[in-house]
Amino acid sequence: MTSTELVTSAGAAPAVRRRRRAEPDIVSAAGERISASAARKLTNAVPRNSRNARASRWHSYALWCATYEWTEDEPNAVLSYLSDLGDRGHPATSIEAHFSTLRAMRAIQGIPLSDPEIKACRLVIRHRAGEEADDPLVEPGPLQADPVDLDELRLMVRTLDRTTVRGKRDAAVLLIAWWMAARASEPARLNLHDAKITTVKIEDEDGRRKTCQALIIKIRRSKADQSARGQEVRILAPADQELCPIHALREWLDVLADDGQLTPGPLLRRIDRHGNIGVKAAGRRPKDDRRRGGITADTVNDIVKAAARAAELTPTPTPHELAAAAQAKEEAHAAVEVAPTAEEADAVLKAWRTARRAARAAVRRITAHSFRRGWIQQALAAGNPPETVALHSRHSLRSSAFDAYRRKKVPWRENPTRFLGLAA
């Protein structure tokens, strides 16, 4: 066979049937065309909360530029905007978040910030952090969710009526979320096939092998795993059935089986006020029909907050307190409207934000993230190696986020002042 026999004979090109897409192609700001499908996937590759936060920060910056007659791409516009945020009482962590967004957006637009402006922005943020540290009216640092330990988890679980459908669902949410050190979105994303109950053999303290129940949870995708490589969380059943996530999961699976819903789909499902479960429950349809009938991260947060209030771990704001907070906000913004100068308006806003932050810092804050923080801190306090705890919580040991969870305090029993002979 010669090489020429492999070449098709010349002729007319085959006829091409052209197809029209239901969705028109998108033209980018640079004038380049991209299919609507590709544009949608690029957009959804960034978590929705992150997209919303970035859009909000850019809108705030654009509004500031229009108000004070700056152009968005003008040198030192970002620097001046960040300085103004500090003058209005925004904490350094918020200003840092605005800086990161604006720096990235300017780079995308082909007008990156200059190196001197970047350095100047960082100096402004550092200055604001120093102001917060020196402020006698409010404790510096970000407002974080307080950790929930095992004893407090027990109190929260005991507020549930575990004889009801909703009580069984909520117990499964609380116990699975705590034991897997979950982000709020992770239990909400679980599908029925992602949770597997099994038995394993482990050695006890005397070296004897014994059989234990275990729960293996497959996290398909998370905040720290946007590429969806998947991570596995393994949980041994605790001796206390009241706090056992496997027992709670079995009770919830029995509920689904009794309702004829032990079918592929979300593991943790919605319940409406009439007791209807999953797809039978009334309410708004989710953006992703595949998650229809499932709970959301907001649902997880609501369940945690409600249980914390019921257990009296956090206060419930009274109508008078809510009205007073709303009035203070209204009065502050009214004063801003009549302020003769921008500096006076900023001072009013700063005073209002400082007072609001002090009020929020004075009470305990429990959210779904309290479970993640609480499990990590309790696991570390129990003497588990940090690398083992980080593996369970899906952190890198070099992660600044994991480092923030670790309370770098010397235990009282090891406190050096104890050995000076003066401690009682």
mmCIF file of C-alpha atoms in Angstrom, residues 137-390:
data_model
loop_
_atom_site.group_PDB
_atom_site.id
_atom_site.type_symbol
_atom_site.label_atom_id
_atom_site.label_comp_id
_atom_site.label_asym_id
_atom_site.label_seq_id
_atom_site.Cartn_x
_atom_site.Cartn_y
_atom_site.Cartn_z
ATOM 1 C CA LEU A 137 -15.149 50.885 72.627
ATOM 2 C CA VAL A 138 -15.029 47.600 70.729
ATOM 3 C CA GLU A 139 -12.933 44.453 70.727
ATOM 4 C CA PRO A 140 -10.791 44.257 67.562
ATOM 5 C CA GLY A 141 -10.831 41.411 65.069
ATOM 6 C CA PRO A 142 -13.573 39.827 62.978
ATOM 7 C CA LEU A 143 -16.880 38.814 64.537
ATOM 8 C CA GLN A 144 -16.698 35.025 64.436
ATOM 9 C CA ALA A 145 -19.143 32.292 65.292
ATOM 10 C CA ASP A 146 -18.519 30.918 68.779
ATOM 11 C CA PRO A 147 -17.625 27.211 69.008
ATOM 12 C CA VAL A 148 -20.165 24.624 70.146
ATOM 13 C CA ASP A 149 -18.698 21.772 72.208
ATOM 14 C CA LEU A 150 -20.113 18.310 72.810
ATOM 15 C CA ASP A 151 -21.989 19.253 75.990
ATOM 16 C CA GLU A 152 -23.670 22.182 74.234
ATOM 17 C CA LEU A 153 -24.500 19.956 71.265
ATOM 18 C CA ARG A 154 -26.309 17.660 73.695
ATOM 19 C CA LEU A 155 -28.362 20.579 75.010
ATOM 20 C CA MET A 156 -29.302 21.591 71.466
ATOM 21 C CA VAL A 157 -30.321 18.051 70.472
ATOM 22 C CA ARG A 158 -32.479 17.751 73.599
ATOM 23 C CA THR A 159 -34.618 20.688 72.460
ATOM 24 C CA LEU A 160 -35.869 18.577 69.532
ATOM 25 C CA ASP A 161 -38.922 16.318 69.639
ATOM 26 C CA ARG A 162 -37.304 13.238 68.134
ATOM 27 C CA THR A 163 -40.637 11.419 67.918
ATOM 28 C CA THR A 164 -41.683 13.708 65.032
ATOM 29 C CA VAL A 165 -40.593 13.768 61.403
ATOM 30 C CA ARG A 166 -39.099 17.230 61.729
ATOM 31 C CA GLY A 167 -37.336 16.382 64.970
ATOM 32 C CA LYS A 168 -35.700 13.328 63.384
ATOM 33 C CA ARG A 169 -34.587 15.337 60.356
ATOM 34 C CA ASP A 170 -33.199 18.155 62.488
ATOM 35 C CA ALA A 171 -31.352 15.712 64.779
ATOM 36 C CA ALA A 172 -29.707 14.155 61.715
ATOM 37 C CA VAL A 173 -28.703 17.610 60.479
ATOM 38 C CA LEU A 174 -27.196 18.686 63.822
ATOM 39 C CA LEU A 175 -25.321 15.472 64.562
ATOM 40 C CA ILE A 176 -23.987 14.839 61.062
ATOM 41 C CA ALA A 177 -22.888 18.475 60.727
ATOM 42 C CA TRP A 178 -21.046 18.476 64.080
ATOM 43 C CA TRP A 179 -19.283 15.152 63.742
ATOM 44 C CA MET A 180 -18.112 15.838 60.193
ATOM 45 C CA ALA A 181 -16.924 19.366 61.147
ATOM 46 C CA ALA A 182 -19.037 20.590 58.272
ATOM 47 C CA ARG A 183 -19.424 23.832 56.453
ATOM 48 C CA ALA A 184 -23.134 24.700 56.252
ATOM 49 C CA SER A 185 -23.286 23.807 52.550
ATOM 50 C CA GLU A 186 -21.790 20.323 52.959
ATOM 51 C CA PRO A 187 -24.679 18.498 54.720
ATOM 52 C CA ALA A 188 -27.104 20.280 52.402
ATOM 53 C CA ARG A 189 -25.276 18.946 49.314
ATOM 54 C CA LEU A 190 -25.255 15.314 50.430
ATOM 55 C CA ASN A 191 -27.130 12.787 48.320
ATOM 56 C CA LEU A 192 -28.587 9.538 49.558
ATOM 57 C CA HIS A 193 -25.697 7.514 48.133
ATOM 58 C CA ASP A 194 -23.102 9.774 49.810
ATOM 59 C CA ALA A 195 -23.702 8.368 53.321
ATOM 60 C CA LYS A 196 -22.792 4.763 54.010
ATOM 61 C CA ILE A 197 -23.214 2.982 57.351
ATOM 62 C CA THR A 198 -20.732 0.137 57.851
ATOM 63 C CA THR A 199 -18.865 -1.816 60.511
ATOM 64 C CA VAL A 200 -15.119 -1.685 61.094
ATOM 65 C CA LYS A 201 -12.665 -3.444 63.376
ATOM 66 C CA ILE A 202 -10.411 -1.334 65.596
ATOM 67 C CA GLU A 203 -8.062 -2.046 68.467
ATOM 68 C CA ASP A 204 -8.995 -0.851 71.936
ATOM 69 C CA GLU A 205 -6.521 0.426 74.538
ATOM 70 C CA ASP A 206 -5.675 -3.161 75.555
ATOM 71 C CA GLY A 207 -4.874 -4.166 71.988
ATOM 72 C CA ARG A 208 -8.023 -6.248 71.551
ATOM 73 C CA ARG A 209 -9.872 -5.979 68.270
ATOM 74 C CA LYS A 210 -13.505 -5.039 68.479
ATOM 75 C CA THR A 211 -16.237 -4.269 65.984
ATOM 76 C CA CYS A 212 -17.631 -0.725 65.786
ATOM 77 C CA GLN A 213 -20.238 0.951 63.653
ATOM 78 C CA ALA A 214 -18.978 3.719 61.404
ATOM 79 C CA LEU A 215 -20.344 6.295 59.021
ATOM 80 C CA ILE A 216 -18.523 7.104 55.789
ATOM 81 C CA ILE A 217 -19.590 10.360 54.149
ATOM 82 C CA LYS A 218 -18.505 11.259 50.649
ATOM 83 C CA ILE A 219 -18.261 14.993 50.050
ATOM 84 C CA ARG A 220 -18.460 15.349 46.284
ATOM 85 C CA ARG A 221 -17.640 19.042 46.137
ATOM 86 C CA SER A 222 -17.054 21.790 48.653
ATOM 87 C CA LYS A 223 -15.745 25.321 49.074
ATOM 88 C CA ALA A 224 -12.177 24.024 49.232
ATOM 89 C CA ASP A 225 -12.702 21.413 46.485
ATOM 90 C CA GLN A 226 -14.163 23.259 43.518
ATOM 91 C CA SER A 227 -12.593 20.731 41.134
ATOM 92 C CA ALA A 228 -14.857 18.058 42.661
ATOM 93 C CA ARG A 229 -12.072 15.580 43.327
ATOM 94 C CA GLY A 230 -14.117 14.382 46.303
ATOM 95 C CA GLN A 231 -13.205 13.870 49.945
ATOM 96 C CA GLU A 232 -14.212 11.235 52.463
ATOM 97 C CA VAL A 233 -15.106 11.777 56.110
ATOM 98 C CA ARG A 234 -15.067 8.791 58.454
ATOM 99 C CA ILE A 235 -16.937 8.872 61.758
ATOM 100 C CA LEU A 236 -16.917 6.164 64.422
ATOM 101 C CA ALA A 237 -20.168 5.757 66.335
ATOM 102 C CA PRO A 238 -19.920 7.339 69.823
ATOM 103 C CA ALA A 239 -21.039 5.252 72.766
ATOM 104 C CA ASP A 240 -23.755 7.773 73.645
ATOM 105 C CA GLN A 241 -26.735 7.047 71.381
ATOM 106 C CA GLU A 242 -28.208 10.481 72.043
ATOM 107 C CA LEU A 243 -25.255 12.056 70.226
ATOM 108 C CA CYS A 244 -24.736 9.314 67.646
ATOM 109 C CA PRO A 245 -25.003 10.520 64.039
ATOM 110 C CA ILE A 246 -25.475 6.936 62.817
ATOM 111 C CA HIS A 247 -28.525 6.421 65.043
ATOM 112 C CA ALA A 248 -29.954 9.768 63.933
ATOM 113 C CA LEU A 249 -29.325 8.937 60.266
ATOM 114 C CA ARG A 250 -31.029 5.544 60.607
ATOM 115 C CA GLU A 251 -34.101 7.182 62.138
ATOM 116 C CA TRP A 252 -34.239 9.680 59.276
ATOM 117 C CA LEU A 253 -33.830 6.957 56.643
ATOM 118 C CA ASP A 254 -36.731 5.096 58.263
ATOM 119 C CA VAL A 255 -38.838 8.256 57.861
ATOM 120 C CA LEU A 256 -37.975 8.419 54.161
ATOM 121 C CA ALA A 257 -38.747 4.705 53.723
ATOM 122 C CA ASP A 258 -42.133 5.042 55.445
ATOM 123 C CA ASP A 259 -42.970 7.954 53.120
ATOM 124 C CA GLY A 260 -41.888 6.042 50.016
ATOM 125 C CA GLN A 261 -38.974 8.441 49.440
ATOM 126 C CA LEU A 262 -35.984 6.190 50.013
ATOM 127 C CA THR A 263 -35.052 7.026 46.440
ATOM 128 C CA PRO A 264 -32.033 8.673 44.756
ATOM 129 C CA GLY A 265 -31.867 12.355 45.583
ATOM 130 C CA PRO A 266 -30.855 14.666 48.426
ATOM 131 C CA LEU A 267 -30.155 12.929 51.735
ATOM 132 C CA LEU A 268 -31.588 15.693 53.933
ATOM 133 C CA ARG A 269 -34.932 16.914 52.614
ATOM 134 C CA ARG A 270 -37.306 19.779 53.103
ATOM 135 C CA ILE A 271 -40.348 19.531 55.369
ATOM 136 C CA ASP A 272 -43.188 22.031 55.006
ATOM 137 C CA ARG A 273 -45.530 23.166 57.765
ATOM 138 C CA HIS A 274 -47.994 20.406 56.867
ATOM 139 C CA GLY A 275 -45.364 17.717 57.365
ATOM 140 C CA ASN A 276 -44.861 16.975 53.676
ATOM 141 C CA ILE A 277 -41.354 15.779 52.864
ATOM 142 C CA GLY A 278 -39.026 16.441 49.935
ATOM 143 C CA VAL A 279 -40.640 16.944 46.531
ATOM 144 C CA LYS A 280 -44.083 16.770 48.184
ATOM 145 C CA ALA A 281 -43.307 19.836 50.296
ATOM 146 C CA ALA A 282 -44.627 23.188 49.175
ATOM 147 C CA GLY A 283 -42.261 26.092 48.546
ATOM 148 C CA ARG A 284 -40.076 27.741 45.953
ATOM 149 C CA ARG A 285 -38.340 25.560 43.431
ATOM 150 C CA PRO A 286 -34.532 25.475 43.701
ATOM 151 C CA LYS A 287 -32.330 26.828 40.947
ATOM 152 C CA ASP A 288 -31.066 23.293 40.325
ATOM 153 C CA ASP A 289 -33.954 20.885 39.696
ATOM 154 C CA ARG A 290 -31.715 17.974 40.667
ATOM 155 C CA ARG A 291 -31.733 19.344 44.218
ATOM 156 C CA ARG A 292 -35.511 19.638 44.275
ATOM 157 C CA GLY A 293 -36.837 18.612 47.656
ATOM 158 C CA GLY A 294 -33.475 19.012 49.399
ATOM 159 C CA ILE A 295 -32.508 21.473 52.105
ATOM 160 C CA THR A 296 -30.049 24.334 51.565
ATOM 161 C CA ALA A 297 -27.160 25.792 53.529
ATOM 162 C CA ASP A 298 -29.611 28.415 54.830
ATOM 163 C CA THR A 299 -31.805 25.601 56.182
ATOM 164 C CA VAL A 300 -28.819 24.133 58.054
ATOM 165 C CA ASN A 301 -28.058 27.557 59.535
ATOM 166 C CA ASP A 302 -31.684 28.081 60.561
ATOM 167 C CA ILE A 303 -31.842 24.671 62.278
ATOM 168 C CA VAL A 304 -28.623 25.358 64.220
ATOM 169 C CA LYS A 305 -29.681 28.862 65.279
ATOM 170 C CA ALA A 306 -33.162 27.715 66.342
ATOM 171 C CA ALA A 307 -31.740 24.877 68.448
ATOM 172 C CA ALA A 308 -29.199 27.232 70.066
ATOM 173 C CA ARG A 309 -31.948 29.681 71.022
ATOM 174 C CA ALA A 310 -34.157 26.864 72.328
ATOM 175 C CA ALA A 311 -31.260 25.596 74.455
ATOM 176 C CA GLU A 312 -30.751 29.175 75.733
ATOM 177 C CA LEU A 313 -27.184 29.244 74.439
ATOM 178 C CA THR A 314 -27.928 32.457 72.556
ATOM 179 C CA PRO A 315 -30.420 35.191 73.424
ATOM 180 C CA THR A 316 -33.538 35.830 71.395
ATOM 181 C CA PRO A 317 -33.806 39.557 70.542
ATOM 182 C CA THR A 318 -36.891 41.144 72.066
ATOM 183 C CA PRO A 319 -39.251 43.272 69.913
ATOM 184 C CA HIS A 320 -38.004 46.322 71.827
ATOM 185 C CA GLU A 321 -34.349 45.524 70.994
ATOM 186 C CA LEU A 322 -35.161 44.992 67.311
ATOM 187 C CA ALA A 323 -37.094 48.265 67.170
ATOM 188 C CA ALA A 324 -34.267 50.160 68.915
ATOM 189 C CA ALA A 325 -31.694 48.795 66.456
ATOM 190 C CA ALA A 326 -33.859 49.748 63.483
ATOM 191 C CA GLN A 327 -34.387 53.248 64.895
ATOM 192 C CA ALA A 328 -30.648 53.757 65.481
ATOM 193 C CA LYS A 329 -29.941 52.808 61.877
ATOM 194 C CA GLU A 330 -32.664 55.108 60.578
ATOM 195 C CA GLU A 331 -31.413 58.045 62.659
ATOM 196 C CA ALA A 332 -27.818 57.505 61.545
ATOM 197 C CA HIS A 333 -28.715 57.508 57.851
ATOM 198 C CA ALA A 334 -30.972 60.525 58.318
ATOM 199 C CA ALA A 335 -28.054 62.393 59.912
ATOM 200 C CA VAL A 336 -25.830 61.415 57.007
ATOM 201 C CA GLU A 337 -28.289 62.941 54.528
ATOM 202 C CA VAL A 338 -28.132 66.366 56.191
ATOM 203 C CA ALA A 339 -24.412 66.352 57.025
ATOM 204 C CA PRO A 340 -22.738 69.382 55.387
ATOM 205 C CA THR A 341 -19.530 67.540 54.469
ATOM 206 C CA ALA A 342 -18.515 64.012 53.537
ATOM 207 C CA GLU A 343 -16.182 63.878 56.540
ATOM 208 C CA GLU A 344 -19.034 64.599 58.962
ATOM 209 C CA ALA A 345 -21.225 61.994 57.252
ATOM 210 C CA ASP A 346 -18.430 59.425 57.563
ATOM 211 C CA ALA A 347 -18.034 60.223 61.270
ATOM 212 C CA VAL A 348 -21.750 59.587 61.845
ATOM 213 C CA LEU A 349 -21.598 56.252 60.049
ATOM 214 C CA LYS A 350 -18.460 55.257 61.929
ATOM 215 C CA ALA A 351 -20.071 55.979 65.307
ATOM 216 C CA TRP A 352 -23.167 53.964 64.365
ATOM 217 C CA ARG A 353 -21.140 50.993 63.066
ATOM 218 C CA THR A 354 -18.918 50.981 66.149
ATOM 219 C CA ALA A 355 -21.942 50.929 68.473
ATOM 220 C CA ARG A 356 -23.636 48.192 66.435
ATOM 221 C CA ARG A 357 -20.475 46.081 66.387
ATOM 222 C CA ALA A 358 -20.029 46.452 70.154
ATOM 223 C CA ALA A 359 -23.627 45.324 70.697
ATOM 224 C CA ARG A 360 -23.157 42.282 68.448
ATOM 225 C CA ALA A 361 -19.851 41.355 70.084
ATOM 226 C CA ALA A 362 -21.453 41.488 73.546
ATOM 227 C CA VAL A 363 -23.702 38.472 72.889
ATOM 228 C CA ARG A 364 -22.837 34.944 71.880
ATOM 229 C CA ARG A 365 -23.106 34.100 68.181
ATOM 230 C CA ILE A 366 -23.897 30.529 67.141
ATOM 231 C CA THR A 367 -24.264 29.588 63.495
ATOM 232 C CA ALA A 368 -23.662 26.408 61.499
ATOM 233 C CA HIS A 369 -19.964 27.326 61.440
ATOM 234 C CA SER A 370 -19.930 27.028 65.239
ATOM 235 C CA PHE A 371 -20.067 23.261 64.766
ATOM 236 C CA ARG A 372 -16.988 23.239 62.541
ATOM 237 C CA ARG A 373 -15.044 25.433 64.953
ATOM 238 C CA GLY A 374 -16.273 23.488 67.986
ATOM 239 C CA TRP A 375 -15.374 20.046 66.616
ATOM 240 C CA ILE A 376 -11.874 21.154 65.554
ATOM 241 C CA GLN A 377 -11.119 22.775 68.893
ATOM 242 C CA GLN A 378 -12.502 19.854 70.907
ATOM 243 C CA ALA A 379 -10.574 17.321 68.805
ATOM 244 C CA LEU A 380 -7.344 19.268 69.299
ATOM 245 C CA ALA A 381 -7.984 19.682 73.034
ATOM 246 C CA ALA A 382 -8.434 15.901 73.297
ATOM 247 C CA GLY A 383 -4.830 15.485 72.196
ATOM 248 C CA ASN A 384 -5.373 14.465 68.584
ATOM 249 C CA PRO A 385 -2.464 15.405 66.287
ATOM 250 C CA PRO A 386 -3.185 18.564 64.249
ATOM 251 C CA GLU A 387 -2.511 16.709 60.979
ATOM 252 C CA THR A 388 -5.212 14.132 61.846
ATOM 253 C CA VAL A 389 -7.711 16.839 62.780
ATOM 254 C CA ALA A 390 -6.922 18.813 59.615
#
